[in-house]
Coordinates of C-alpha atoms in Angstrom, one line a residue:
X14 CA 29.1 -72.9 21.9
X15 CA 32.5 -71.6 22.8
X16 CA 33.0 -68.4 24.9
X17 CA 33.8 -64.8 24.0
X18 CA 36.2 -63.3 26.2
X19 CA 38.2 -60.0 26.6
X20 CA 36.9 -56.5 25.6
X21 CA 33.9 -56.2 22.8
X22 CA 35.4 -55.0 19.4
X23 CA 34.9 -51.4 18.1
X24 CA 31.6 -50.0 17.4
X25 CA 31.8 -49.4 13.8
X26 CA 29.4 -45.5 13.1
X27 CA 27.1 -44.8 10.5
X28 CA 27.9 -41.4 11.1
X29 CA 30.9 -40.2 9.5
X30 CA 31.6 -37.0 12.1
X31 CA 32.2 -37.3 15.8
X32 CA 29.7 -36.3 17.4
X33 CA 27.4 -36.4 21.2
X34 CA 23.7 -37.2 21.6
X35 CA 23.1 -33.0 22.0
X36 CA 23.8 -32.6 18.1
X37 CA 21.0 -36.2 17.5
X38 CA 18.7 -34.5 19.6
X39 CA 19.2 -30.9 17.8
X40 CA 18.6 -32.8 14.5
X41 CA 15.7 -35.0 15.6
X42 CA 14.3 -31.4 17.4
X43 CA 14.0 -29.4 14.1
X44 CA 13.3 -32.1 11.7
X45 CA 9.6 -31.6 12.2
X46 CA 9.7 -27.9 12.3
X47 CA 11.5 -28.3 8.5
X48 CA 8.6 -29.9 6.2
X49 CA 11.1 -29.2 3.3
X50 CA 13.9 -31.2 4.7
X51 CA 11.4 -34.1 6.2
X52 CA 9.6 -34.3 2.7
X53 CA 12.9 -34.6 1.0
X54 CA 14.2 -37.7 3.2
X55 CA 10.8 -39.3 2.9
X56 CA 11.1 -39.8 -0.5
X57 CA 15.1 -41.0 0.1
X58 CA 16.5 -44.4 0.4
X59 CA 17.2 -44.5 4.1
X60 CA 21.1 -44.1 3.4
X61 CA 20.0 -40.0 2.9
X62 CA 19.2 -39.4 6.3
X63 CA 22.5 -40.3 7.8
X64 CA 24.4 -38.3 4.9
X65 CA 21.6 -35.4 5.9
X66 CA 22.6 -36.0 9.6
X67 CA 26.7 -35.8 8.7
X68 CA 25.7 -32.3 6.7
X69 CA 23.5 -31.1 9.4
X70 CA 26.5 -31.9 11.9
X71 CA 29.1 -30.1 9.4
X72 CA 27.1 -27.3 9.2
X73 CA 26.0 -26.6 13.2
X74 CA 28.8 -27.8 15.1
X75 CA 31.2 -25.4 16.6
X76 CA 34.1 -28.1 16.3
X77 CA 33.9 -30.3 13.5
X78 CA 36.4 -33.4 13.1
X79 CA 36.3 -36.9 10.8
X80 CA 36.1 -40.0 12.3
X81 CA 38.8 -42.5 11.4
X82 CA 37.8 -44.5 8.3
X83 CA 37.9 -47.6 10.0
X84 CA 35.6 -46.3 12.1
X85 CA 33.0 -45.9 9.9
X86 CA 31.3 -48.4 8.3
X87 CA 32.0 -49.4 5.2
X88 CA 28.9 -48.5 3.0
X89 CA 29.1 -45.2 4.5
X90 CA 32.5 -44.0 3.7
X91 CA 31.7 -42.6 0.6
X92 CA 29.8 -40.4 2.7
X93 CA 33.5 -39.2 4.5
X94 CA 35.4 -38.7 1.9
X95 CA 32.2 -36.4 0.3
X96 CA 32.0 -34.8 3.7
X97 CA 35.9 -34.7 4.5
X98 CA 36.5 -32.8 0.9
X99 CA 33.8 -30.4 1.8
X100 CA 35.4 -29.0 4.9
X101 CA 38.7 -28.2 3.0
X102 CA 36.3 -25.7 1.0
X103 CA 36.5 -22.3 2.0
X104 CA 32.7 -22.0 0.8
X105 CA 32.1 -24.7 3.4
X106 CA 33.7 -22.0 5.9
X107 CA 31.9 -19.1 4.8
X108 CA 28.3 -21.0 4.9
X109 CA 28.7 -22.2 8.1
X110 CA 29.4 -18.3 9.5
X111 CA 25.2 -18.4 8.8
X112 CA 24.7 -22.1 10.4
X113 CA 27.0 -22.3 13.2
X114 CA 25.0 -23.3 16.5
X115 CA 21.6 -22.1 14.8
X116 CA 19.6 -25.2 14.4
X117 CA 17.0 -23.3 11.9
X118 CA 19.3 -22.0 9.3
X119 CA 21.5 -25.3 9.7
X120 CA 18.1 -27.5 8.8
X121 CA 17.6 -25.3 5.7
X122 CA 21.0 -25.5 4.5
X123 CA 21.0 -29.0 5.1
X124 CA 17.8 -29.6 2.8
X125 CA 19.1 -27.2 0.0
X126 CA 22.9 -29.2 0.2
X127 CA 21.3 -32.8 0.5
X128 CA 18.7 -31.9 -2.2
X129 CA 21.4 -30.7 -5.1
X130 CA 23.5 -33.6 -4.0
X131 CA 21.0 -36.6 -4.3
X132 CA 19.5 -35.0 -7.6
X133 CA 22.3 -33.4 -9.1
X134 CA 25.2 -35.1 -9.3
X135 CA 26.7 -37.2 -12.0
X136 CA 25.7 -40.8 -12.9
X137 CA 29.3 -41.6 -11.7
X138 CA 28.4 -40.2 -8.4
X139 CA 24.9 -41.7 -7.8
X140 CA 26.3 -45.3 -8.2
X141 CA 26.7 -47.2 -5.0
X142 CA 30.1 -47.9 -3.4
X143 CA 31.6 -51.3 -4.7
X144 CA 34.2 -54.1 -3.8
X145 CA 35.0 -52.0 -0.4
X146 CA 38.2 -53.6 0.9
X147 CA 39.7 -53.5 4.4
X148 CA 38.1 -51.6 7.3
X149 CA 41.0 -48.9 6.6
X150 CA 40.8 -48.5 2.9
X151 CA 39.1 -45.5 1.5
X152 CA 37.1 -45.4 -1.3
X153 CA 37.7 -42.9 -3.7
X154 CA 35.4 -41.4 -6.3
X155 CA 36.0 -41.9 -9.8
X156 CA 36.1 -38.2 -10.6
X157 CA 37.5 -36.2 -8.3
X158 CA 38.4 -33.1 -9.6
X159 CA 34.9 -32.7 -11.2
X160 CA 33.0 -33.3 -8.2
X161 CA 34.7 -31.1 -6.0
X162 CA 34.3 -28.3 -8.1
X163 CA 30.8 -29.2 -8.1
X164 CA 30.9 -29.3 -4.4
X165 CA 31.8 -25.8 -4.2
X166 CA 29.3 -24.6 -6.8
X167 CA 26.7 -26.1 -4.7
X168 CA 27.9 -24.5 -1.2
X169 CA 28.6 -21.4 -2.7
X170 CA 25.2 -21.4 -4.3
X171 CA 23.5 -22.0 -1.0
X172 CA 25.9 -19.7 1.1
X173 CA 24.1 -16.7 -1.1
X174 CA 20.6 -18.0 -0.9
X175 CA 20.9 -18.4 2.8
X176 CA 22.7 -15.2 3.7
X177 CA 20.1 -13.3 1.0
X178 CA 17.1 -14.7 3.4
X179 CA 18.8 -14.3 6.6
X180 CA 19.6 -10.6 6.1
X181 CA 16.3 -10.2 5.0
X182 CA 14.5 -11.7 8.3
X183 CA 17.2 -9.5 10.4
X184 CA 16.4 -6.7 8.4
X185 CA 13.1 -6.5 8.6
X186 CA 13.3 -7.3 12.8
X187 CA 12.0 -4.1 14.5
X188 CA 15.1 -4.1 16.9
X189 CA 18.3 -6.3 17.2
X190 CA 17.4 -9.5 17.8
X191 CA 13.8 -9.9 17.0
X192 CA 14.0 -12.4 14.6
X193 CA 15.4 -15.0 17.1
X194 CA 11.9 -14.5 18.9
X195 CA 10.1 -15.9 16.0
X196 CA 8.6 -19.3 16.1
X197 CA 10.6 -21.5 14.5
X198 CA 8.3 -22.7 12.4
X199 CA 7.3 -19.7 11.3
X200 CA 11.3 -18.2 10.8
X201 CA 11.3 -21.8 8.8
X202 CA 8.2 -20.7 6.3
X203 CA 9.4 -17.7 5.3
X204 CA 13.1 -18.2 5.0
X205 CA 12.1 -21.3 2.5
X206 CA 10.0 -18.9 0.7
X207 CA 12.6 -16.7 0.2
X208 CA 14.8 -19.5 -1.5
X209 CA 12.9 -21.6 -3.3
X210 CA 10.5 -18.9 -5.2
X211 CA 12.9 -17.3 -8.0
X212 CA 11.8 -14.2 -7.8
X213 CA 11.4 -13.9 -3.9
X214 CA 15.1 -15.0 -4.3
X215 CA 16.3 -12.7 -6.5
X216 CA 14.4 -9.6 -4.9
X217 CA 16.3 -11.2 -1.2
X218 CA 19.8 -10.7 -2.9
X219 CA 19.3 -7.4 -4.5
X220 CA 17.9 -6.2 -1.4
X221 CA 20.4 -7.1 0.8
X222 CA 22.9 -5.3 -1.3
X223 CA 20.8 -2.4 -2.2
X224 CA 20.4 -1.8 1.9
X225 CA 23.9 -2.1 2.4
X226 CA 25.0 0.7 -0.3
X227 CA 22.2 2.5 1.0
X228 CA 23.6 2.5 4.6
X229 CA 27.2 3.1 3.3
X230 CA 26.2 6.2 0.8
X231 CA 24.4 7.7 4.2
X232 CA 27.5 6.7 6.7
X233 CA 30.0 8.2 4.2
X234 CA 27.9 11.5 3.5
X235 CA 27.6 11.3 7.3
X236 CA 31.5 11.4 8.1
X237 CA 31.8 14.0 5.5
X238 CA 29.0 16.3 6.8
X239 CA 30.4 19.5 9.2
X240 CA 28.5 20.1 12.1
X241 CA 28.8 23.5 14.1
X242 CA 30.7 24.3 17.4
X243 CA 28.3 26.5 19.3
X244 CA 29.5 26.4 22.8
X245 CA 32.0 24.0 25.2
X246 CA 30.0 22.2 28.6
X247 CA 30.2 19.9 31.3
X248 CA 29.5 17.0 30.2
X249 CA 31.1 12.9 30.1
X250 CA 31.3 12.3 26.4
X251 CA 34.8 11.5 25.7
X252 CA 34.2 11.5 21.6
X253 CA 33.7 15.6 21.8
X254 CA 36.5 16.4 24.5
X255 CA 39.0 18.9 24.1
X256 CA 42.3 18.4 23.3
X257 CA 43.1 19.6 26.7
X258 CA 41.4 17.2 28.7
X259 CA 42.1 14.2 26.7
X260 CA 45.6 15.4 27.8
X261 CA 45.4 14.5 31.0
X262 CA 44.6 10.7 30.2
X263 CA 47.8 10.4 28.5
X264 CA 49.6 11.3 31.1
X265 CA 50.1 9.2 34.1
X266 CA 50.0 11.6 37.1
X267 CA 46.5 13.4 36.1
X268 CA 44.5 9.4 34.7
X269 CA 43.3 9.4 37.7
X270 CA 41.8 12.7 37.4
X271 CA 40.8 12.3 33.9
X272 CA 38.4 9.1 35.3
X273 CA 37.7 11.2 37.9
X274 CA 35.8 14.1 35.5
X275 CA 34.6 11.5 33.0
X276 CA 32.3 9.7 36.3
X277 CA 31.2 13.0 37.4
X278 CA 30.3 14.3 33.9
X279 CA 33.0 17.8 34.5
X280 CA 34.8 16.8 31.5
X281 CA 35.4 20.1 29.2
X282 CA 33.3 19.0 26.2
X283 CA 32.2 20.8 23.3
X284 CA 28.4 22.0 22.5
X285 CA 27.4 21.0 18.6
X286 CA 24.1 22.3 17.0
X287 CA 21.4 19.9 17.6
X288 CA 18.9 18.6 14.7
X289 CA 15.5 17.6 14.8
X290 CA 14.3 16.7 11.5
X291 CA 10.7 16.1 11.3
X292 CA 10.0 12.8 9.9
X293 CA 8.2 13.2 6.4
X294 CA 6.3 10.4 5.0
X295 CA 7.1 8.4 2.4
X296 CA 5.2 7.2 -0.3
X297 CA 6.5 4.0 -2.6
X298 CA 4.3 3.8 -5.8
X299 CA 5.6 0.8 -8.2
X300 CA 3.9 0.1 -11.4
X301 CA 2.4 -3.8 -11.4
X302 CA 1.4 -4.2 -14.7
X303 CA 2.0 -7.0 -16.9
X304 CA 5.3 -5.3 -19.0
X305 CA 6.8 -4.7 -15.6
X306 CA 7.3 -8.2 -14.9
X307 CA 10.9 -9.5 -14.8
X308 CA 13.9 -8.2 -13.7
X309 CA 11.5 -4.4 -13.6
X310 CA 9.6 -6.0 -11.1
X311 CA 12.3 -7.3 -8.7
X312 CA 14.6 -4.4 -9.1
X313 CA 11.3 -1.9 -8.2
X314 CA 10.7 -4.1 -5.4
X315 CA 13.6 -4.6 -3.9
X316 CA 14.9 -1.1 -4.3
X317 CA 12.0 -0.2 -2.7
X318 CA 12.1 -2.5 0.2
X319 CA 15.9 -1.5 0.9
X320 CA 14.7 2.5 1.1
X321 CA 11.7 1.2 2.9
X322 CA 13.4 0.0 5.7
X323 CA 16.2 2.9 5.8
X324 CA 13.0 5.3 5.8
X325 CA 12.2 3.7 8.6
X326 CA 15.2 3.5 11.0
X327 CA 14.6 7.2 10.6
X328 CA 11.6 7.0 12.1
X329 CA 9.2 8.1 8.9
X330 CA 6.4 5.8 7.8
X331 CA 6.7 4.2 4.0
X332 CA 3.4 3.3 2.5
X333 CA 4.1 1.4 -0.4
X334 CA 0.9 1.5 -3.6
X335 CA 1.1 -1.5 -6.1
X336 CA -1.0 -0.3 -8.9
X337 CA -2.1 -1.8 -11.9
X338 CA -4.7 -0.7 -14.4
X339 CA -8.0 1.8 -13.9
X340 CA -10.2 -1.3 -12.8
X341 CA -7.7 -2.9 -10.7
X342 CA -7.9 -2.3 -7.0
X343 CA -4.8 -0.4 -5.4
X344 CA -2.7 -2.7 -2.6
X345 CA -1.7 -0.6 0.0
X346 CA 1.0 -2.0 2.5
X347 CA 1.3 0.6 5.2
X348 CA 5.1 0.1 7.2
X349 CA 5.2 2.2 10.8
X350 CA 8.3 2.2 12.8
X351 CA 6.5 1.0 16.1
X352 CA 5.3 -2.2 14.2
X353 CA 6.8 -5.4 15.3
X354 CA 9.1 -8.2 13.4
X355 CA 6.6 -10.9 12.7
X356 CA 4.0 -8.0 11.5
X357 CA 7.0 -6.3 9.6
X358 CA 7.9 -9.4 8.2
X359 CA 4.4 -10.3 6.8
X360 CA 3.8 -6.9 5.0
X361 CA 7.3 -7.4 3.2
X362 CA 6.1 -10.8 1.8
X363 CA 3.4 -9.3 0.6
X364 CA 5.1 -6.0 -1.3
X365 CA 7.5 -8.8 -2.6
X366 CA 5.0 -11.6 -3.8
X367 CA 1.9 -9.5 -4.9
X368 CA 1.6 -9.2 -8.9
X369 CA -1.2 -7.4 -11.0
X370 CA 0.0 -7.7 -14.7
X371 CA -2.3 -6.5 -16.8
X372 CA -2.9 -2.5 -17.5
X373 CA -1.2 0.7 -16.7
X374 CA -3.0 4.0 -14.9
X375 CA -1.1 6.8 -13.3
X376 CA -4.0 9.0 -12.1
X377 CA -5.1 6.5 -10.0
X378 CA -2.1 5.9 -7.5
X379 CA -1.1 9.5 -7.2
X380 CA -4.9 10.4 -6.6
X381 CA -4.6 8.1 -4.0
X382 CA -1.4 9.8 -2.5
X383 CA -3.4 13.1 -2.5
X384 CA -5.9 11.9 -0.9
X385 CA -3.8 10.2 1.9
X386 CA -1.9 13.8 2.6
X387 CA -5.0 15.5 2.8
X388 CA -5.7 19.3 0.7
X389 CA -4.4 22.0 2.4
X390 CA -3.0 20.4 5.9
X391 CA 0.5 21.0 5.4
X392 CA 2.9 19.2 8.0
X393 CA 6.3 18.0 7.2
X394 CA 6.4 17.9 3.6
X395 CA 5.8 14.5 1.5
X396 CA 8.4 12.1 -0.1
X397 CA 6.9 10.3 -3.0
X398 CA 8.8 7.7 -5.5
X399 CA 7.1 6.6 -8.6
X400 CA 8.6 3.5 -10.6
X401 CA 7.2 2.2 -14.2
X402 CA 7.9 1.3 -17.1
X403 CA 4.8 2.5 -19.1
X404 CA 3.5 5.7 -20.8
X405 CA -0.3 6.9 -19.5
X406 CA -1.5 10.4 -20.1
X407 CA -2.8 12.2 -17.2
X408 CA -5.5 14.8 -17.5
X409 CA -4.8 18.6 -17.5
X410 CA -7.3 19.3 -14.8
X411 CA -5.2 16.6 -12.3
X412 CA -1.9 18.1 -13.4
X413 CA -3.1 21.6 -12.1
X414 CA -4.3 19.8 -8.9
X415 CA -1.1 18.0 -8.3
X416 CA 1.0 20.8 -9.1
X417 CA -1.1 23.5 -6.7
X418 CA -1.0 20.3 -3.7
X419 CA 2.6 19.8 -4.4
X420 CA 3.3 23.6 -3.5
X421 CA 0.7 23.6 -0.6
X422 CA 1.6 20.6 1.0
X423 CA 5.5 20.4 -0.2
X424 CA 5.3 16.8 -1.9
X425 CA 8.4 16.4 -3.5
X426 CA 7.8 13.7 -6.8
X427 CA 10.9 11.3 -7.7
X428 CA 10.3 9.2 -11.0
X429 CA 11.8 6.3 -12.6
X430 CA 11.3 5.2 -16.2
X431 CA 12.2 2.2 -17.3
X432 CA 12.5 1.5 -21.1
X433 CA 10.6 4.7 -21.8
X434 CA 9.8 8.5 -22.0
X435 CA 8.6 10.5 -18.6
X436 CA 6.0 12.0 -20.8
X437 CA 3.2 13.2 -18.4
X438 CA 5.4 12.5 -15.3
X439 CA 7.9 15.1 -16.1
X440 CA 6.2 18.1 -15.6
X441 CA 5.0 17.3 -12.2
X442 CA 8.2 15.5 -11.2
X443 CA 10.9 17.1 -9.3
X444 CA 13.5 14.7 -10.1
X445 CA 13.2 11.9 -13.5
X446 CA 15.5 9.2 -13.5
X447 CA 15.8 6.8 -16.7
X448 CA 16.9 3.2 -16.5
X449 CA 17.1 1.5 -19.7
X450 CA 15.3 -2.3 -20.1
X451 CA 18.7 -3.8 -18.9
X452 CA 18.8 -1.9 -15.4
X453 CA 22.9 -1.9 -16.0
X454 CA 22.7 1.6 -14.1
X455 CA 19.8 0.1 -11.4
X456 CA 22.4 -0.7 -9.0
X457 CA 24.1 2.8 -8.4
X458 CA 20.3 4.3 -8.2
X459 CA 19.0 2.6 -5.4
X460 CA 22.1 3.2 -3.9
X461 CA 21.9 7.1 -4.7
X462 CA 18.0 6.7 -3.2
X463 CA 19.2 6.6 0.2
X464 CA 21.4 10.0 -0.3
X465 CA 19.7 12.1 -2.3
X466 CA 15.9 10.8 -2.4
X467 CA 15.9 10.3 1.9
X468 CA 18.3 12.9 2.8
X469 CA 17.6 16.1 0.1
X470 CA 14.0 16.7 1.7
X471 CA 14.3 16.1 5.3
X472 CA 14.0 19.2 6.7
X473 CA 16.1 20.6 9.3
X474 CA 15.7 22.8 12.2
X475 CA 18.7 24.0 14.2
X476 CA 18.1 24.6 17.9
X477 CA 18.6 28.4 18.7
X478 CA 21.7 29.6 20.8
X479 CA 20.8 30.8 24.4
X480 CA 21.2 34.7 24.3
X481 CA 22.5 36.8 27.0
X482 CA 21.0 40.1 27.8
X483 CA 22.1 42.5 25.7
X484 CA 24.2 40.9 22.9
X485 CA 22.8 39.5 19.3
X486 CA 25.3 36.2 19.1
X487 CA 26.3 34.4 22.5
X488 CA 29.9 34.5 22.9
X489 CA 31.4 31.0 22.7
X490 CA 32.3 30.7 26.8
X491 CA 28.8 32.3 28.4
X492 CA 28.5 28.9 29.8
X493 CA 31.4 30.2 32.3
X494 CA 30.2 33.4 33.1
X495 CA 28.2 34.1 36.4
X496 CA 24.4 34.2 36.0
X497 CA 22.8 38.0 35.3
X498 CA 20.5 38.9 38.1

């Protein structure tokens, strides 16, 4: 047998990225926490777990590069050219601003990507590389064009789905950051869920939107709000110094006096009323009943969910009542600002998947809301929303009832009809709102919900001036002026 000598030969890679044993042990580390993804390349030919390992790479390194093609092996560069024309896409780009170094949402993109790619795409594209010729030839697929535009269908699919469950999981997190402290199998579950149910899908997207016009109608209405000058202080908040101070930081000689007042909190600031709303409850009734099901349902739900959670970053409870017919039992999900992400996170699933069908009865729920404020204890007042899509009569004696609580305990009544008349609603509502069977007008209520439906009945209460013996108003400087024996 003759000898070998001089250096081995290159080490031809099944993997088609470069890449370090920190990015096989990431992969190997949440493989088993991602049943979906494990399943899926269980029932592969073995070739799918090294594309699933090139996409999990795309998708979670902070640098991606190719390898050469000749050093890749050649049954596996069909593989690089799939992956090499899918980080030219800019919906590559904007799914990996949701994967990037997060190993959990990188698995789940992975499975969703891999899973439209193995049983998807195009006899042409399902047939195994043939005649591969030298160790630097590139194989190229039959149908480019068509594929790549496939390619980006399927990434920007999945970019949506992804981002639509992620915002939800942050969301729903009772302060920044909380859903990073959930067990990964658990942030897994419920993110999966989210996708691959329709429905929980939908209601994901419309929420995330729905939130963010919510937050936007209540930034821009908070820009635009005036608030009263009642009095200049001592104080360090730069935002609300005068014009006088903020002077002396652009000029050079007096900075240093400028720093000097703003760490010593004897900057000339001025005084604006102070708020304190009282939080008032909120009360989320949607109808469940079998005619509601459909794009009703998941725009009640998820409208509902996005003024759920601006209700509470205000501090004021939501309960939300999922009724159905007379003999159905009421589901109440009860939402408190002090309740934490996992337990938040669980009551949201089950607004979101619960379903009735059947029946309609009005009496019922709003009884129900009655008898949760309690006759005759007043307090802050009571926010209710109604949503269906039915007609029910409600007797005369429970109108009077309503109508006498609603004065006593200031309950202010919001209804939405779909598809119908706000027969026996109307007269105990102080606001009806009609949404035809198409919803084309759904979108620009929800958003109004967190304007008008949060804002209009949150009582205010503007902290009295300090007054100085003898006057009715406080001048504007009695902050100045010695003290009165």
């Amino acid at each position: 047998m003759a000898a070998t000598f001089g250096p081995p030969g290159p080490t031809m890679a099944r993997s088609v990225l470069v890449h370090d044993p920190f990015d096989q042990e990431a992969f190997e580390d949440v493989l088993p926490r991602a049943p979906g993804l494990r399943l899926l390349l269980e029932s592969e030919p073995p070739e799918a777990r090294d594309l699933a390992f090139d996409l999990f790479c795309s998708f979670y390194k902070y640098f991606v590069k190719l390898l050469p093609a000749d050093a890749v092996v050649p049954e596996r560069r069909r593989h690089r050219d799939l992956i090499g024309r899918a980080l030219e896409l800019r919906e590559h780009e904007k799914l990996r601003a949701w994967t990037r170094l997060k190993p959990v949402e990188t698995a789940l993109a992975t499975e969703l990507v891999l899973d439209h790619l193995l049983h998807e795409r195009g006899p042409e594209e399902a047939e195994p590389a043939k005649d591969v010729g030298e160790p630097g030839d590139v194989v190229e697929p039959e149908d480019t064009d068509t594929s790549t535009e496939r390619l980006r269908e399927v990434l920007g699919d999945v970019r949506k789905d992804l981002e639509a469950a992620v915002e939800l999981v942050a969301a729903w997190s009772s302060g920044p950051g909380e859903e990073t402290r959930l067990p990964p199998e658990i942030k897994m579950q419920l993110m999966r869920n989210l996708v691959r149910n329709p429905r929980l899908r939908r209601i994901g997207l419309l929420f995330g939107r729905y939130r963010r016009m919510g937050v936007r109608d209540r930034e821009l209405k908070a820009l635009l709000a005036s608030e009263e000058v009642v009095d200049f202080v001592r104080g360090g908040d730069v935002a609300r110094a005068l014009a006088g101070e903020l002077a002396n930081f652009a000029m050079r000689e007096r900075e240093d006096l400028f720093y000097s007042k703003l760490v010593t909190h004897q900057l000339l600031i001025y005084e604006l009323s102070e708020r304190h709303p009282q939080p008032r409850p909120v009360y989320l009734c949607l109808d469940n009943s079998g005619s509601m099901s459909g794009e009703k349902e998941v725009w009640a739900k998820a409208s509902a969910l996005a003024l759920s959670h601006l209700a509470l970053q205000h501090g004021r409870s939501v309960e939300v009542v999922l009724f159905g017919d007379a003999a159905d039992p009421l589901r109440i999900v009860s939402l408190h600002p002090q309740d934490k992400g996992p337990e938040r996170l669980e009551k949201v699933m089950e607004v979101a998947s619960y379903f009735l069908g059947g029946g309609t009865d009005f009496q019922k729920p709003l009884a129900h809301v009655l008898d949760a404020i309690g006759e005759g204890q007043g307090g802050p007042g009571t926010d209710v929303l109604f949503v269906s899509d039915g007609l029910c009569p409600l007797p005369e004696d429970f109108v009077r009832r309503f109508i006498e609580s609603k004065a006593r305990n200031d309950i202010r009544l919001t209804t939405v009809v779909i598809g119908g008349e706000p027969f026996s609603l109307a007269q105990i509502s102080d606001s009806v709102n009609r949404l035809e069977d198409s919803l084309e007008a759904g979108d620009e209520l929800a958003a109004q919900f967190a304007s008008t439906f949060l804002e209009r009945a949150s009582g205010t209460t503007v902290k009295p001036r300090p007054h100085r013996a003898g006057r009715s108003e406080p001048l504007v400087f009695d902050h100045f002026l010695p003290e009165e024996p």
